[in-house]
GROMACS .gro file of C-alpha atoms in nm:
model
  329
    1UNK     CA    1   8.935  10.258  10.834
    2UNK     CA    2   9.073  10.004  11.085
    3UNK     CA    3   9.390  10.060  11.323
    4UNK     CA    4   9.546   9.721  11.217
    5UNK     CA    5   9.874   9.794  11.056
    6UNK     CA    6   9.871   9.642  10.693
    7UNK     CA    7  10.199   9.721  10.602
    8UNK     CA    8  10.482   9.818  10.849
    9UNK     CA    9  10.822   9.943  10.772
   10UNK     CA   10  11.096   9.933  10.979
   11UNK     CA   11  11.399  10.110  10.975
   12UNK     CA   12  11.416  10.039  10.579
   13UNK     CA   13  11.750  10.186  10.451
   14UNK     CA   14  11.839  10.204  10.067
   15UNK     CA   15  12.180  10.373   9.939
   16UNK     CA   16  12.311  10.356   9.562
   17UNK     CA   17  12.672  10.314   9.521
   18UNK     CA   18  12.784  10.542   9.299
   19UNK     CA   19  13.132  10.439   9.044
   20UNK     CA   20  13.444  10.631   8.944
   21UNK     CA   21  13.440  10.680   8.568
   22UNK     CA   22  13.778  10.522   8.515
   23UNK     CA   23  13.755  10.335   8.154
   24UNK     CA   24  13.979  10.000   8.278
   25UNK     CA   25  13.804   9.987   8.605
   26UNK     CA   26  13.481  10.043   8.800
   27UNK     CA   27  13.551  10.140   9.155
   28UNK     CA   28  13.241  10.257   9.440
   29UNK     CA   29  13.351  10.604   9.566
   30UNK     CA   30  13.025  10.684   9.737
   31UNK     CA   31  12.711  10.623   9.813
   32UNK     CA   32  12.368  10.814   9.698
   33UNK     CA   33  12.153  10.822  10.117
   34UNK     CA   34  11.794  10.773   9.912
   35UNK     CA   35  11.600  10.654  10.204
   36UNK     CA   36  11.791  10.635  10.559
   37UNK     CA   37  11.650  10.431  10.842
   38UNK     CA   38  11.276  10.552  10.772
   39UNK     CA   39  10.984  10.390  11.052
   40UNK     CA   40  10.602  10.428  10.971
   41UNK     CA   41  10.306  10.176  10.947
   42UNK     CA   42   9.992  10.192  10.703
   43UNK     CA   43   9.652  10.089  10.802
   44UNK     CA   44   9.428   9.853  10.677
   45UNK     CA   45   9.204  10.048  10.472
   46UNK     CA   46   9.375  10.396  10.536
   47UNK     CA   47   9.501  10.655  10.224
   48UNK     CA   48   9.840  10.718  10.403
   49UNK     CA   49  10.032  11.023  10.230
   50UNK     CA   50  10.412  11.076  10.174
   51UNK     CA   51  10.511  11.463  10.060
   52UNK     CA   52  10.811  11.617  10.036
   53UNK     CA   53  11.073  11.808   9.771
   54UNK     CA   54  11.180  11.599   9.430
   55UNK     CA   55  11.434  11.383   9.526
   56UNK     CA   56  11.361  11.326   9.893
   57UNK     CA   57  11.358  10.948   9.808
   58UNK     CA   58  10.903  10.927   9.796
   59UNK     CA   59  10.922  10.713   9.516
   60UNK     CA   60  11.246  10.462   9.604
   61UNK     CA   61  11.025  10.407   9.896
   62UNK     CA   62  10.750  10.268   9.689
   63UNK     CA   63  10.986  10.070   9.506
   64UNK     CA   64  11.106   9.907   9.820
   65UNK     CA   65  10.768   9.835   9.929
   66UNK     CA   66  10.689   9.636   9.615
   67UNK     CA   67  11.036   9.520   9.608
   68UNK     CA   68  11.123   9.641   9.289
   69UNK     CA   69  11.447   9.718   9.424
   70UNK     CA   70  11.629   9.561   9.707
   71UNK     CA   71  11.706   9.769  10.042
   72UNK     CA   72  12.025   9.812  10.178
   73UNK     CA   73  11.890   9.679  10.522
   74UNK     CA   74  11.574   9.724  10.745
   75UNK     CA   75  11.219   9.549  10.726
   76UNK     CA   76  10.871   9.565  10.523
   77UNK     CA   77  10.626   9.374  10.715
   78UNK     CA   78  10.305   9.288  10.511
   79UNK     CA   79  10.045   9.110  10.742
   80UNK     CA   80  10.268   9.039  10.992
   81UNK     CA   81  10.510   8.868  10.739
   82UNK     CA   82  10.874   9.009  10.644
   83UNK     CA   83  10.853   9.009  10.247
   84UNK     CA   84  11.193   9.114  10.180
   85UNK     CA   85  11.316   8.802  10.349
   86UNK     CA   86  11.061   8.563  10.163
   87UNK     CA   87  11.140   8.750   9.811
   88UNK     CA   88  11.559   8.603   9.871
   89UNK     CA   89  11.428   8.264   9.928
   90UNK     CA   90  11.067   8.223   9.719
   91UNK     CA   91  10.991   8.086   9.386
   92UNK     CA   92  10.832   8.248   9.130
   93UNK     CA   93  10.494   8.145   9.208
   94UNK     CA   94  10.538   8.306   9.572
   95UNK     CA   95  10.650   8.647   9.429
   96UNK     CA   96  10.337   8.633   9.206
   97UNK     CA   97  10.134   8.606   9.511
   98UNK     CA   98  10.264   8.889   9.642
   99UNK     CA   99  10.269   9.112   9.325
  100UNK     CA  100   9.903   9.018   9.291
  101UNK     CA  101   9.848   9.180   9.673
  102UNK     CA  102   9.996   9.511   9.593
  103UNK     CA  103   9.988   9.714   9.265
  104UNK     CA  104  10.147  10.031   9.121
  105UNK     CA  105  10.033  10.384   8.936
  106UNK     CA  106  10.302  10.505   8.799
  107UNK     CA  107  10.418  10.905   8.807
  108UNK     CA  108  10.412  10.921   8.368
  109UNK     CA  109  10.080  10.805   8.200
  110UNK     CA  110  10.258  10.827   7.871
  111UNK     CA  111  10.559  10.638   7.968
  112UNK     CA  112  10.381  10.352   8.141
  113UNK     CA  113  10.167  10.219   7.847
  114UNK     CA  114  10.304  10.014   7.581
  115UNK     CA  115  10.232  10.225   7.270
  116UNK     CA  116  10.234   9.907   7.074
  117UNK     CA  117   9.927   9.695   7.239
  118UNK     CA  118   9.578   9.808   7.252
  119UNK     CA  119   9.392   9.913   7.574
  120UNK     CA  120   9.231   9.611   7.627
  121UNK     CA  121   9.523   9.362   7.585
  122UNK     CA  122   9.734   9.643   7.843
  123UNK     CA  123   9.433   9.557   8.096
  124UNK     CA  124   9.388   9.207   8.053
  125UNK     CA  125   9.776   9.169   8.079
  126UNK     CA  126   9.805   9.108   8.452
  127UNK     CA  127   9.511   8.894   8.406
  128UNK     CA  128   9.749   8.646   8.199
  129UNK     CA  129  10.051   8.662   8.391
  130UNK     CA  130   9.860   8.571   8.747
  131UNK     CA  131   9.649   8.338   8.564
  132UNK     CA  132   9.321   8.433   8.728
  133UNK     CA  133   9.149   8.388   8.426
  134UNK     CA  134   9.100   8.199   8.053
  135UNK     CA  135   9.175   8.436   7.776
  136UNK     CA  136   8.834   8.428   7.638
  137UNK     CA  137   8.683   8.560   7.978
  138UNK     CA  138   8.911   8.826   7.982
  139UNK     CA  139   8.717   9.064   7.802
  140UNK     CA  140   8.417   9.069   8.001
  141UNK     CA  141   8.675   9.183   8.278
  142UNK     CA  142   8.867   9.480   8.104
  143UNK     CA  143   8.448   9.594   8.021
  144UNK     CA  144   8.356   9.604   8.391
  145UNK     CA  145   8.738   9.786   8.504
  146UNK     CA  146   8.667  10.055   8.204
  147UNK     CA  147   8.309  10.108   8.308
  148UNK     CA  148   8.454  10.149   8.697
  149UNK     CA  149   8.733  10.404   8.599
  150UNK     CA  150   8.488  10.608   8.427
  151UNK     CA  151   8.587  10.502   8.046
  152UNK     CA  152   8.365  10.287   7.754
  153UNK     CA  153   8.431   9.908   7.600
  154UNK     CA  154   8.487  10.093   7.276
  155UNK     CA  155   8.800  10.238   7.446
  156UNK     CA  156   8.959   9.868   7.454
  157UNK     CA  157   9.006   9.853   7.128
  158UNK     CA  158   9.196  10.210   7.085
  159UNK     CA  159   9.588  10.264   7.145
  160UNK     CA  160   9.790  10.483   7.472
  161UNK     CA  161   9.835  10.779   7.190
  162UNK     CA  162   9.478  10.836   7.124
  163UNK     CA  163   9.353  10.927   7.492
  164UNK     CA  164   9.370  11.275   7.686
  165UNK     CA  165   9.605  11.234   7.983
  166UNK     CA  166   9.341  11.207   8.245
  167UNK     CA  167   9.211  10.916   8.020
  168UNK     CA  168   9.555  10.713   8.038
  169UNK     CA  169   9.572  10.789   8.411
  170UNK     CA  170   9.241  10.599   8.435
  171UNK     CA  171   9.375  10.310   8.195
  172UNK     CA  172   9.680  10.287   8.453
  173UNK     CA  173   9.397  10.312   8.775
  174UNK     CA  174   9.221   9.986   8.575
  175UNK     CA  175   9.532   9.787   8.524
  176UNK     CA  176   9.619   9.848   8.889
  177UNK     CA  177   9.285   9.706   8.977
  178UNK     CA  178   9.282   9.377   8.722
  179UNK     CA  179   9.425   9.144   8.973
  180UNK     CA  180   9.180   9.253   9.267
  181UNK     CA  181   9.480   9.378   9.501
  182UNK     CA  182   9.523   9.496   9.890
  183UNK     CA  183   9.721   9.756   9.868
  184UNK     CA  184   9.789  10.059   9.579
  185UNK     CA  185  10.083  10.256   9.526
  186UNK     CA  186  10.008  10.575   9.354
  187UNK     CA  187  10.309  10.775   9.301
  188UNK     CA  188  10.254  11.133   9.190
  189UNK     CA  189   9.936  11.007   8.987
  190UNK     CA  190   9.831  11.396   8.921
  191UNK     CA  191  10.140  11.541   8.884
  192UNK     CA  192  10.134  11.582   8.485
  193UNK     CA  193   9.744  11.677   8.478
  194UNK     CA  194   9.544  11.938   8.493
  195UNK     CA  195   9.355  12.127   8.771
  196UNK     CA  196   8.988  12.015   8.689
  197UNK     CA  197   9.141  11.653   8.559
  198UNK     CA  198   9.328  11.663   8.889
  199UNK     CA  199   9.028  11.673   9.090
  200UNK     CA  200   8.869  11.393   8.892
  201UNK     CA  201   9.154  11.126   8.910
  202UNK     CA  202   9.143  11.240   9.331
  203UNK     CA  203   8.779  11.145   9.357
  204UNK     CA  204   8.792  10.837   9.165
  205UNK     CA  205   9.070  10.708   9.374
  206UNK     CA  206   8.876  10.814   9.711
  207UNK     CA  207   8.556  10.640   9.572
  208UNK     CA  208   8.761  10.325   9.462
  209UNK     CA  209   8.906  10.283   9.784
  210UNK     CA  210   8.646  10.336  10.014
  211UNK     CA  211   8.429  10.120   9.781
  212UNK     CA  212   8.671   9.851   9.759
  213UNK     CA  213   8.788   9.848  10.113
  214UNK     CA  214   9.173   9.944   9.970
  215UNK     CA  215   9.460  10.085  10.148
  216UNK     CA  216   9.641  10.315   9.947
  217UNK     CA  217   9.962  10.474   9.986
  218UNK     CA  218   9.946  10.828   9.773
  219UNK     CA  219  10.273  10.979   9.626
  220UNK     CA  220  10.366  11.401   9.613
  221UNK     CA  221  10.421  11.692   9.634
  222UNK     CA  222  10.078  11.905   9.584
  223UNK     CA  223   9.953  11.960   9.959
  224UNK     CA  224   9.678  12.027   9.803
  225UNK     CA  225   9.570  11.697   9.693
  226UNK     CA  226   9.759  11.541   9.978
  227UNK     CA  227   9.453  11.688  10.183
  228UNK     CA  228   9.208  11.619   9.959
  229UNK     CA  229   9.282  11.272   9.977
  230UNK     CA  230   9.508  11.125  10.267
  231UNK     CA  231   9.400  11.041  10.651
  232UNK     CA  232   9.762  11.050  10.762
  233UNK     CA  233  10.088  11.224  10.630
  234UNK     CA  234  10.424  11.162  10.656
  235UNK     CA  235  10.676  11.457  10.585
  236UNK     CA  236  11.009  11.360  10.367
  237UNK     CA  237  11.301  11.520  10.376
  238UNK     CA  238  11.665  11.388  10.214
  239UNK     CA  239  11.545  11.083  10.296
  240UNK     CA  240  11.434  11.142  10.601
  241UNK     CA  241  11.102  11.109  10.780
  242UNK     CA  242  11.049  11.475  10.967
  243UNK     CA  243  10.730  11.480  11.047
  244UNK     CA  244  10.424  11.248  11.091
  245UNK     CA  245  10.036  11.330  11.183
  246UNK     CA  246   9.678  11.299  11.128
  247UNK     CA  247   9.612  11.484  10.814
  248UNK     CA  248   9.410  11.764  10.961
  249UNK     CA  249   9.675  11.801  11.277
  250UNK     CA  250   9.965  11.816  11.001
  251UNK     CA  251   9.813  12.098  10.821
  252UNK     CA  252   9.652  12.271  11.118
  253UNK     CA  253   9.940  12.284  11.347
  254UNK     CA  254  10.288  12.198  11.136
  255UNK     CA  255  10.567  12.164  11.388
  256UNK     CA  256  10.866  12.108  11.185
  257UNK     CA  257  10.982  12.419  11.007
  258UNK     CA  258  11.032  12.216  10.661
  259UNK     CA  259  10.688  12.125  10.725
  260UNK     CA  260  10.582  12.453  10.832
  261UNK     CA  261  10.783  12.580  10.514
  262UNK     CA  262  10.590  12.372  10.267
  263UNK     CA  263  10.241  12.466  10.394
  264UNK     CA  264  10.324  12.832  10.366
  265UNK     CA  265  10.461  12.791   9.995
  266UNK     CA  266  10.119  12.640   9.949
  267UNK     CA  267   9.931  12.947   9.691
  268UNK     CA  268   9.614  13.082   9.832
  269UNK     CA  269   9.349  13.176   9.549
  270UNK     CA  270   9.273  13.510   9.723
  271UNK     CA  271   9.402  13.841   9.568
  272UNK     CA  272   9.390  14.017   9.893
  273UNK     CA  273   9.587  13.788  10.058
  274UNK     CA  274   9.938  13.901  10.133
  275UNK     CA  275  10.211  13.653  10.038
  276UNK     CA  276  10.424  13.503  10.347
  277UNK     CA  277  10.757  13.535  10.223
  278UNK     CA  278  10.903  13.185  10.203
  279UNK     CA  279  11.064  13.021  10.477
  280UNK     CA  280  11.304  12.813  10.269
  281UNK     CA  281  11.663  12.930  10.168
  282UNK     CA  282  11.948  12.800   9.980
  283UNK     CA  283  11.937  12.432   9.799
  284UNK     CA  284  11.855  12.103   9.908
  285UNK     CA  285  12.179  11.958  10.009
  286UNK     CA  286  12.314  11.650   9.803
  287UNK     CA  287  12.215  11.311   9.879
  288UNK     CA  288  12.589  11.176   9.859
  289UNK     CA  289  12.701  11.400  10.142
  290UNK     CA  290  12.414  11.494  10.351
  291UNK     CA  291  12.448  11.721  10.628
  292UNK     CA  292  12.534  11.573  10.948
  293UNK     CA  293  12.300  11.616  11.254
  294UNK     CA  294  11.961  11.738  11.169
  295UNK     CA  295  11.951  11.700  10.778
  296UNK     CA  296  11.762  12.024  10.760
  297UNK     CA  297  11.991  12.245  11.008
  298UNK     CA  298  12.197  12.423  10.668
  299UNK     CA  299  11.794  12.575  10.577
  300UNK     CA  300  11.682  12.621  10.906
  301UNK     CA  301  11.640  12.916  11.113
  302UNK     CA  302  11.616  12.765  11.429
  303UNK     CA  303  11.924  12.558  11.423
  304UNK     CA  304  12.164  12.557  11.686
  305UNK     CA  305  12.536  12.360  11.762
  306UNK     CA  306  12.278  12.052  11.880
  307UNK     CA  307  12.102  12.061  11.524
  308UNK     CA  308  12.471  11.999  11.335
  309UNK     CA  309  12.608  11.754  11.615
  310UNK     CA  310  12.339  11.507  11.681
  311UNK     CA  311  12.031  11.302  11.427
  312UNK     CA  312  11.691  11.432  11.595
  313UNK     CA  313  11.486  11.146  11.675
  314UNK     CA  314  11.119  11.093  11.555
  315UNK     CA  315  10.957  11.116  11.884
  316UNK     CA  316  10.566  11.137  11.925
  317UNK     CA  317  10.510  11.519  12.094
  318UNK     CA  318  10.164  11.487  12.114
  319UNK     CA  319   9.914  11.250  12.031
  320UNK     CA  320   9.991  11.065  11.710
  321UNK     CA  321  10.198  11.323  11.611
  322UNK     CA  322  10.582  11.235  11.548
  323UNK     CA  323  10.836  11.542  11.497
  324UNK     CA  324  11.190  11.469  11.459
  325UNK     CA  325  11.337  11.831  11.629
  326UNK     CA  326  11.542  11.939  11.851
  327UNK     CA  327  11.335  12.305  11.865
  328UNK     CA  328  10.979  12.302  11.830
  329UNK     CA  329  10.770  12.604  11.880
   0.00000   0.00000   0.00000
C-alpha cells in the first residue's frame, strides 16, 4: 500500500430538499443532512472502510464519489484533480474517462442485473459503452473475468435468476472489473449473503486487490468483515464522520462511545461469554432535524451542556487517529 492519497474528499456536503405535498404546488420545507461537511483521503492501493448504522449517509457518499449524484458543496479530488468541477463543464467522452477509472458493486445482487440479458452480454456491456474493444473480442474477455471471479464460460450463456447469490455477487465483482479500473466501490457487497459465502466474496475481493494493485473503498455495517478486510476505518454517524483509525487501533482502542458502542454490539461465538449490555439507547435521531452540537449527545452517556452547544471537531488525538469528542476516556 502506498501513502499517496488517490482520492481526497473535502468537506463534501449533500442535503435533499424535501417538498410539501400540496397538489397545486411544490414548495421545499426542509432539507434531509445525508452527508455534512465529511474530510478523509484514500490511499493508493489501500481497502479504506466506512461503517456505521443504516442511514448514516455510507452509501450517498459513494454516490458522490462516482458522481452519481451531485453534492450540495465541498470537493472530491481524484489524482490531484477536482472531478466534480470537470463533470459541470466535460463532454461525454471526459465523463467516460472517468467512469472507466472508478467502478461500483452494488448493495442487491438481484436488483443490479438485468434479468433480461445473459451473463455474458451483462459483462461485456461496459466493454461496449467505453469502447475498449470489437464485439467479436469480447468474449474472450468475459472468459478470463469469469475464470478470475471464481465462475465457468458456460456461466455466460445462463441468465441473473439461475445463480446462487454468492454467484451474482461474483457476476457484479466481474462487471466491476471489465473496464480495468483504479478504484472500486463496494457498498454492503455481503450484506444479503451468507456466513460461509460471506467469507468467500471477502477473500476474493482481498486477493483481487492486492493482485491488481486496486484501491477499494468497502461499504457496512458487519465489523466483522470490516476487519477482515479494511487497513483503515472511518466511523459514520448521521452523516457525520466520528471517528477515524488504523483498522487494528479502531478496534483495539475505540475512543468514541458510538464507536465503542458498535464494537461491543459486535456477538462473540463463545457461550461462556457474558453479554455487555449495550451501550446504545433510544433512536437514531432524524436526518431533517439533527441534533445540534455533538450529533450523538441525545445517546450518549458522557454528554455534557458543551456536547449540545458546540459541533466537536475531528481532531487527530493520537497518531493517525481522528476522534471528533469533546470527552474521551
Amino acid at each position: 500500500m502506498e501513502n499517496t492519497p488517490f482520492i481526497e474528499v473535502k468537506n463534501l456536503v449533500k442535503y435533499f430538499p424535501v417538498y410539501s405535498s400540496g397538489i397545486l404546488t411544490k414548495k421545499e420545507v426542509a432539507q434531509v443532512h445525508a452527508v455534512d461537511d465529511i474530510s478523509f483521503d484514500i490511499r493508493k492501493q489501500e481497502i479504506f472502510a466506512i461503517v456505521g448504522e443504516s442511514g448514516c449517509g455510507k452509501t450517498t457518499t459513494a454516490r458522490l464519489l462516482l458522481n452519481l449524484i451531485e453534492p450540495t458543496s465541498g470537493k472530491v479530488i481524484v489524482d490531484g484533480e477536482n472531478v466534480i468541477e470537470k463533470f459541470k463543464s466535460s463532454d461525454k467522452k471526459e465523463k467516460l474517462k472517468y467512469r472507466r477509472k472508478m467502478q461500483m458493486i452494488f448493495q442487491n445482487p438481484y436488483g443490479s442485473l438485468d434479468p433480461r440479458m445473459t451473463i455474458c452480454d451483462i459483462i461485456s456491456e461496459p466493454l461496449s459503452i467505453h469502447k475498449i474493444m470489437e464485439k467479436n473480442c469480447q468474449c474472450e474477455r468475459v472468459y478470463e473475468l469469469l475464470k478470475l471471479v471464481g465462475l465457468e464460460e458456460y456461466h455466460a450463456e445462463r441468465y441473473p435468476h439461475e445463480f446462487s447469490g454468492g454467484q451474482r455477487q461474483r457476476i457484479c465483482i466481474a462487471r466491476a472489473l471489465a473496464v480495468e479500473p483504479e478504484f472500486i466501490i463496494a457498498d454492503e457487497p455481503v450484506s444479503s449473503l451468507d456466513v460461509s459465502i460471506r467469507a468467500q466474496i471477502l477473500n476474493l475481493l482481498a486477493d483481487l486487490q492486492k493482485n491488481m494493485g486496486l484501491s477499494l473503498l468497502f461499504i457496512s455495517h458487519d465489523l466483522s468483515s470490516v476487519r477482515q478486510i479494511s487497513q483503515r476505518v472511518a466511523v459514520m454517524y448521521l452523516g457525520e464522520i466520528v471517528e477515524l483509525a488504523d483498522t487494528d487501533e479502531l478496534f483495539d482502542n475505540p475512543l468514541h462511545p458510538y464507536t465503542q458502542a458498535l464494537i461491543e454490539a459486535v456477538p462473540i461465538p463463545d457461550p461462556k461469554v457474558k453479554n455487555i449490555k449495550a451501550r446504545l439507547k433510544g433512536e437514531v435521531p432524524s436526518p431533517i432535524n439533527p441534533p445540534v452540537g455533538c450529533r450523538f449527545n441525545p445517546r450518549c452517556s458522557r454528554a455534557t451542556n458543551e456536547c449540545t452547544e458546540k459541533k466537536p471537531p475531528l481532531v487527530e488525538v493520537q497518531k493517525n487517529h481522528l476522534v471528533a469528542c469533546f470527552h474521551i476516556e
